[in-house]
Amino acid sequence: AQSVSQHNHHVILSEAASLELGCNYSYGGTVNLFWYVQYPGQHLQLLLKYFSGDPLVKGIKGFEAEFIKSKFSFNLRKPSVQWSDTAEYFCAVITNTGGFKTIFGAGTRLFVKA
Amino acid sequence: NAGVMQNPRHLVRRRGQEARLRCSPMKGHSHVYWYRQLPEEGLKFMVYLQKENIIDESGMPKERFSAEFPKEGPSILRIQQVVRGDSAAYFCASSPSPQRNQPQHFGDGTRLSIL
């Protein structure tokens, strides 16, 4: 079955620290990959997406993610986090056999200390 | 403004009552997806609908849950005879077409609490 794994459920960082959130998916075919962010009490917002081409994807708010096909990974990175990045982050995948439904990871809660 | 409108934002029901959750997709979107988010878990797909059609309901519980997306009006997720385990946040998403490269746009969710 298709699934998405996020390695860390909770991450605590100080401001200006670097961030890397792990994401692995299980599916051998073509995938489209996404990272969403959910600020407290708000809806999910798209941070970035990968469809094809350059495996290093730039998103909003200084986030980027790298697709490594051989590792089935799509890790999210930010060189220097801010207090306002405190939120929950979800990795997600749409496959070409999943009926176009989005499969989400369990999420990673990031808390940035000021 | 999220574009996808869900109401109510918060819904409280007693065990055994019915819950109705509404979702109006973004303008121009005719594909609607419902997801459930349980505490400490990610979003789980429930159902995918187009106007007047259920395309994929593989994530829907077999009993008590139903969904519709009529020709006119919002999509409705209906939960009959609610139980405590139905307490969750229910998110609706929409897209203009069922393409892999179309990210879905999410509403603010309905937080359902069962007393």
mmCIF file of C-alpha atoms in Angstrom:
data_model
loop_
_atom_site.group_PDB
_atom_site.id
_atom_site.type_symbol
_atom_site.label_atom_id
_atom_site.label_comp_id
_atom_site.label_asym_id
_atom_site.label_seq_id
_atom_site.Cartn_x
_atom_site.Cartn_y
_atom_site.Cartn_z
ATOM 1 C CA ALA A 1 0.000 0.000 0.000
ATOM 2 C CA GLN A 2 1.122 3.523 -0.669
ATOM 3 C CA SER A 3 2.238 5.363 2.428
ATOM 4 C CA VAL A 4 4.194 8.387 3.569
ATOM 5 C CA SER A 5 6.470 8.338 6.605
ATOM 6 C CA GLN A 6 7.652 11.373 8.493
ATOM 7 C CA HIS A 7 10.452 10.500 10.835
ATOM 8 C CA ASN A 8 10.017 13.111 13.513
ATOM 9 C CA HIS A 9 6.719 13.787 15.202
ATOM 10 C CA HIS A 10 7.986 16.688 17.284
ATOM 11 C CA VAL A 11 10.948 18.979 16.668
ATOM 12 C CA ILE A 12 12.084 21.822 18.899
ATOM 13 C CA LEU A 13 14.606 24.347 17.577
ATOM 14 C CA SER A 14 15.941 27.718 18.554
ATOM 15 C CA GLU A 15 15.605 30.636 16.198
ATOM 16 C CA ALA A 16 18.274 30.729 13.480
ATOM 17 C CA ALA A 17 18.852 26.985 13.704
ATOM 18 C CA SER A 18 18.739 24.944 10.518
ATOM 19 C CA LEU A 19 15.815 22.649 9.861
ATOM 20 C CA GLU A 20 15.511 19.358 8.078
ATOM 21 C CA LEU A 21 12.332 17.304 8.240
ATOM 22 C CA GLY A 22 12.462 13.808 6.834
ATOM 23 C CA CYS A 23 9.877 12.314 4.515
ATOM 24 C CA ASN A 24 9.872 8.941 2.784
ATOM 25 C CA TYR A 25 7.186 7.436 0.624
ATOM 26 C CA SER A 26 6.521 3.907 -0.480
ATOM 27 C CA TYR A 27 5.553 3.684 -4.129
ATOM 28 C CA GLY A 28 7.644 2.579 -7.063
ATOM 29 C CA GLY A 29 5.935 4.523 -9.807
ATOM 30 C CA THR A 30 5.608 8.161 -10.724
ATOM 31 C CA VAL A 31 4.756 10.465 -7.867
ATOM 32 C CA ASN A 32 4.038 14.090 -7.266
ATOM 33 C CA LEU A 33 5.258 15.306 -3.898
ATOM 34 C CA PHE A 34 4.114 18.122 -1.678
ATOM 35 C CA TRP A 35 4.843 19.762 1.617
ATOM 36 C CA TYR A 36 2.002 21.516 3.408
ATOM 37 C CA VAL A 37 2.123 23.667 6.518
ATOM 38 C CA GLN A 38 -0.667 24.073 9.044
ATOM 39 C CA TYR A 39 -0.403 26.986 11.438
ATOM 40 C CA PRO A 40 -2.376 26.637 14.674
ATOM 41 C CA GLY A 41 -6.096 26.776 13.991
ATOM 42 C CA GLN A 42 -5.665 27.321 10.285
ATOM 43 C CA HIS A 43 -6.071 25.355 7.102
ATOM 44 C CA LEU A 44 -3.302 23.584 5.255
ATOM 45 C CA GLN A 45 -1.230 25.752 2.976
ATOM 46 C CA LEU A 46 0.992 24.522 0.211
ATOM 47 C CA LEU A 47 4.687 25.174 0.881
ATOM 48 C CA LEU A 48 6.129 23.597 -2.217
ATOM 49 C CA LYS A 49 5.600 20.844 -4.749
ATOM 50 C CA TYR A 50 7.606 18.589 -7.004
ATOM 51 C CA PHE A 51 6.313 17.287 -10.316
ATOM 52 C CA SER A 52 9.369 16.767 -12.480
ATOM 53 C CA GLY A 53 12.645 18.377 -13.463
ATOM 54 C CA ASP A 54 15.077 19.846 -10.979
ATOM 55 C CA PRO A 55 14.880 17.682 -7.851
ATOM 56 C CA LEU A 56 15.693 20.666 -5.649
ATOM 57 C CA VAL A 57 12.483 22.594 -5.232
ATOM 58 C CA LYS A 58 12.189 26.082 -3.786
ATOM 59 C CA GLY A 59 9.045 27.019 -1.929
ATOM 60 C CA ILE A 60 7.596 29.935 -0.046
ATOM 61 C CA LYS A 61 9.078 31.453 3.109
ATOM 62 C CA GLY A 62 12.589 30.218 2.408
ATOM 63 C CA PHE A 63 11.751 26.517 2.437
ATOM 64 C CA GLU A 64 13.177 24.034 -0.016
ATOM 65 C CA ALA A 65 12.959 20.292 -0.501
ATOM 66 C CA GLU A 66 15.044 17.761 -2.358
ATOM 67 C CA PHE A 67 13.607 14.777 -4.164
ATOM 68 C CA ILE A 68 15.971 11.802 -4.083
ATOM 69 C CA LYS A 69 14.353 9.113 -6.163
ATOM 70 C CA SER A 70 16.764 6.362 -5.153
ATOM 71 C CA LYS A 71 15.937 6.936 -1.504
ATOM 72 C CA PHE A 72 12.206 7.563 -2.012
ATOM 73 C CA SER A 73 12.722 10.718 -0.001
ATOM 74 C CA PHE A 74 11.550 14.315 -0.136
ATOM 75 C CA ASN A 75 13.089 16.070 2.860
ATOM 76 C CA LEU A 76 12.159 19.625 3.752
ATOM 77 C CA ARG A 77 14.865 22.111 4.689
ATOM 78 C CA LYS A 78 15.256 25.675 5.829
ATOM 79 C CA PRO A 79 18.671 27.147 6.649
ATOM 80 C CA SER A 80 17.482 29.444 9.437
ATOM 81 C CA VAL A 81 14.113 29.064 11.149
ATOM 82 C CA GLN A 82 12.075 31.817 12.731
ATOM 83 C CA TRP A 83 9.627 31.790 15.606
ATOM 84 C CA SER A 84 6.840 32.261 13.049
ATOM 85 C CA ASP A 85 7.703 28.883 11.502
ATOM 86 C CA THR A 86 6.134 27.172 14.507
ATOM 87 C CA ALA A 87 3.502 24.961 12.886
ATOM 88 C CA GLU A 88 2.774 21.423 11.794
ATOM 89 C CA TYR A 89 4.294 20.227 8.562
ATOM 90 C CA PHE A 90 2.857 17.499 6.376
ATOM 91 C CA CYS A 91 4.527 15.647 3.580
ATOM 92 C CA ALA A 92 2.126 14.314 0.946
ATOM 93 C CA VAL A 93 2.150 12.340 -2.269
ATOM 94 C CA ILE A 94 -0.187 11.835 -5.191
ATOM 95 C CA THR A 95 0.504 8.760 -7.283
ATOM 96 C CA ASN A 96 -0.747 7.784 -10.672
ATOM 97 C CA THR A 97 -2.709 4.879 -9.254
ATOM 98 C CA GLY A 98 -4.049 6.429 -6.104
ATOM 99 C CA GLY A 99 -7.196 7.761 -7.698
ATOM 100 C CA PHE A 100 -5.641 11.215 -7.350
ATOM 101 C CA LYS A 101 -6.224 11.280 -3.664
ATOM 102 C CA THR A 102 -3.465 12.821 -1.601
ATOM 103 C CA ILE A 103 -1.744 10.528 0.872
ATOM 104 C CA PHE A 104 -0.391 12.378 3.879
ATOM 105 C CA GLY A 105 2.277 11.644 6.398
ATOM 106 C CA ALA A 106 1.423 11.862 10.082
ATOM 107 C CA GLY A 107 2.928 15.331 10.343
ATOM 108 C CA THR A 108 5.803 16.906 12.227
ATOM 109 C CA ARG A 109 5.118 19.536 14.865
ATOM 110 C CA LEU A 110 7.820 22.161 14.840
ATOM 111 C CA PHE A 111 8.241 24.499 17.777
ATOM 112 C CA VAL A 112 10.729 27.323 17.382
ATOM 113 C CA LYS A 113 11.928 28.963 20.572
ATOM 114 C CA ALA A 114 12.409 32.708 20.394
ATOM 115 C CA ASN B 1 -9.490 33.634 2.686
ATOM 116 C CA ALA B 2 -8.889 29.979 1.958
ATOM 117 C CA GLY B 3 -11.236 29.848 -0.996
ATOM 118 C CA VAL B 4 -12.651 26.500 0.085
ATOM 119 C CA MET B 5 -15.400 27.260 2.578
ATOM 120 C CA GLN B 6 -16.323 24.825 5.305
ATOM 121 C CA ASN B 7 -18.998 25.235 7.899
ATOM 122 C CA PRO B 8 -19.458 25.076 10.694
ATOM 123 C CA ARG B 9 -15.937 25.622 12.035
ATOM 124 C CA HIS B 10 -16.840 23.877 15.252
ATOM 125 C CA LEU B 11 -19.637 21.382 15.801
ATOM 126 C CA VAL B 12 -20.622 19.761 19.068
ATOM 127 C CA ARG B 13 -22.910 16.752 19.106
ATOM 128 C CA ARG B 14 -24.058 14.244 21.700
ATOM 129 C CA ARG B 15 -23.606 10.556 21.107
ATOM 130 C CA GLY B 16 -26.318 9.223 18.821
ATOM 131 C CA GLN B 17 -27.010 12.518 17.063
ATOM 132 C CA GLU B 18 -26.283 13.309 13.448
ATOM 133 C CA ALA B 19 -23.513 15.584 12.232
ATOM 134 C CA ARG B 20 -23.608 17.399 8.901
ATOM 135 C CA LEU B 21 -20.485 19.049 7.598
ATOM 136 C CA ARG B 22 -20.587 21.323 4.582
ATOM 137 C CA CYS B 23 -17.975 22.214 2.034
ATOM 138 C CA SER B 24 -18.163 24.703 -0.812
ATOM 139 C CA PRO B 25 -15.230 24.243 -3.198
ATOM 140 C CA MET B 26 -13.263 27.036 -4.732
ATOM 141 C CA LYS B 27 -14.878 28.735 -7.648
ATOM 142 C CA GLY B 28 -14.305 26.709 -10.777
ATOM 143 C CA HIS B 29 -13.434 23.533 -8.886
ATOM 144 C CA SER B 30 -15.675 20.554 -9.445
ATOM 145 C CA HIS B 31 -13.696 17.934 -7.521
ATOM 146 C CA VAL B 32 -14.017 17.618 -3.776
ATOM 147 C CA TYR B 33 -12.066 15.490 -1.316
ATOM 148 C CA TRP B 34 -12.802 14.867 2.351
ATOM 149 C CA TYR B 35 -10.115 14.042 4.896
ATOM 150 C CA ARG B 36 -10.213 13.283 8.592
ATOM 151 C CA GLN B 37 -7.492 14.309 11.009
ATOM 152 C CA LEU B 38 -7.417 12.521 14.326
ATOM 153 C CA PRO B 39 -5.322 13.880 17.202
ATOM 154 C CA GLU B 40 -1.607 13.195 16.708
ATOM 155 C CA GLU B 41 -2.269 11.747 13.252
ATOM 156 C CA GLY B 42 -2.024 13.015 9.739
ATOM 157 C CA LEU B 43 -4.902 13.530 7.386
ATOM 158 C CA LYS B 44 -6.576 10.369 6.205
ATOM 159 C CA PHE B 45 -8.414 10.315 2.905
ATOM 160 C CA MET B 46 -12.100 9.538 3.182
ATOM 161 C CA VAL B 47 -13.877 10.199 -0.101
ATOM 162 C CA TYR B 48 -13.478 11.860 -3.480
ATOM 163 C CA LEU B 49 -16.499 13.285 -5.259
ATOM 164 C CA GLN B 50 -17.380 15.073 -8.421
ATOM 165 C CA LYS B 51 -20.708 16.727 -9.011
ATOM 166 C CA GLU B 52 -23.401 14.095 -8.380
ATOM 167 C CA ASN B 53 -20.852 11.270 -8.360
ATOM 168 C CA ILE B 54 -18.802 9.461 -5.769
ATOM 169 C CA ILE B 55 -15.536 8.564 -7.456
ATOM 170 C CA ASP B 56 -13.593 6.950 -4.630
ATOM 171 C CA GLU B 57 -14.939 6.194 -1.175
ATOM 172 C CA SER B 58 -12.256 3.744 -0.147
ATOM 173 C CA GLY B 59 -11.470 5.718 3.000
ATOM 174 C CA MET B 60 -15.021 5.983 4.279
ATOM 175 C CA PRO B 61 -16.097 3.858 7.242
ATOM 176 C CA LYS B 62 -18.596 1.252 6.087
ATOM 177 C CA GLU B 63 -21.353 2.397 8.388
ATOM 178 C CA ARG B 64 -22.843 5.700 9.513
ATOM 179 C CA PHE B 65 -20.794 7.853 7.115
ATOM 180 C CA SER B 66 -22.014 9.162 3.795
ATOM 181 C CA ALA B 67 -21.091 11.963 1.429
ATOM 182 C CA GLU B 68 -22.721 13.755 -1.434
ATOM 183 C CA PHE B 69 -21.936 16.554 -3.830
ATOM 184 C CA PRO B 70 -25.191 17.590 -5.484
ATOM 185 C CA LYS B 71 -25.522 19.463 -8.728
ATOM 186 C CA GLU B 72 -26.391 22.589 -6.783
ATOM 187 C CA GLY B 73 -25.026 23.482 -3.380
ATOM 188 C CA PRO B 74 -22.155 22.373 -1.209
ATOM 189 C CA SER B 75 -20.750 18.933 -0.626
ATOM 190 C CA ILE B 76 -22.081 17.336 2.549
ATOM 191 C CA LEU B 77 -20.356 14.836 4.796
ATOM 192 C CA ARG B 78 -22.947 13.205 7.001
ATOM 193 C CA ILE B 79 -22.261 11.157 10.093
ATOM 194 C CA GLN B 80 -25.208 9.368 11.634
ATOM 195 C CA GLN B 81 -25.417 8.198 15.240
ATOM 196 C CA VAL B 82 -22.120 9.785 16.168
ATOM 197 C CA VAL B 83 -19.801 8.143 18.681
ATOM 198 C CA ARG B 84 -16.911 9.534 20.720
ATOM 199 C CA GLY B 85 -14.399 8.155 18.207
ATOM 200 C CA ASP B 86 -15.818 10.437 15.521
ATOM 201 C CA SER B 87 -14.292 13.444 17.296
ATOM 202 C CA ALA B 88 -11.767 14.834 14.845
ATOM 203 C CA ALA B 89 -11.065 17.646 12.445
ATOM 204 C CA TYR B 90 -12.639 17.096 9.044
ATOM 205 C CA PHE B 91 -11.038 18.873 6.120
ATOM 206 C CA CYS B 92 -12.388 19.405 2.682
ATOM 207 C CA ALA B 93 -10.201 20.072 -0.327
ATOM 208 C CA SER B 94 -11.003 20.902 -3.916
ATOM 209 C CA SER B 95 -9.236 20.909 -7.239
ATOM 210 C CA PRO B 96 -10.205 21.970 -10.742
ATOM 211 C CA SER B 97 -9.402 18.588 -12.206
ATOM 212 C CA PRO B 98 -8.167 15.208 -11.006
ATOM 213 C CA GLN B 99 -4.637 15.590 -12.197
ATOM 214 C CA ARG B 100 -1.579 14.454 -10.299
ATOM 215 C CA ASN B 101 0.000 17.841 -10.701
ATOM 216 C CA GLN B 102 -2.905 19.719 -9.230
ATOM 217 C CA PRO B 103 -2.374 20.423 -5.555
ATOM 218 C CA GLN B 104 -5.563 20.454 -3.643
ATOM 219 C CA HIS B 105 -6.775 23.586 -1.911
ATOM 220 C CA PHE B 106 -7.948 23.039 1.637
ATOM 221 C CA GLY B 107 -10.636 24.615 3.749
ATOM 222 C CA ASP B 108 -10.233 25.618 7.392
ATOM 223 C CA GLY B 109 -11.811 22.398 8.564
ATOM 224 C CA THR B 110 -14.679 21.513 10.861
ATOM 225 C CA ARG B 111 -13.737 20.426 14.348
ATOM 226 C CA LEU B 112 -16.286 17.902 15.514
ATOM 227 C CA SER B 113 -16.563 17.182 19.219
ATOM 228 C CA ILE B 114 -18.768 14.418 20.564
ATOM 229 C CA LEU B 115 -19.960 14.689 24.132
#
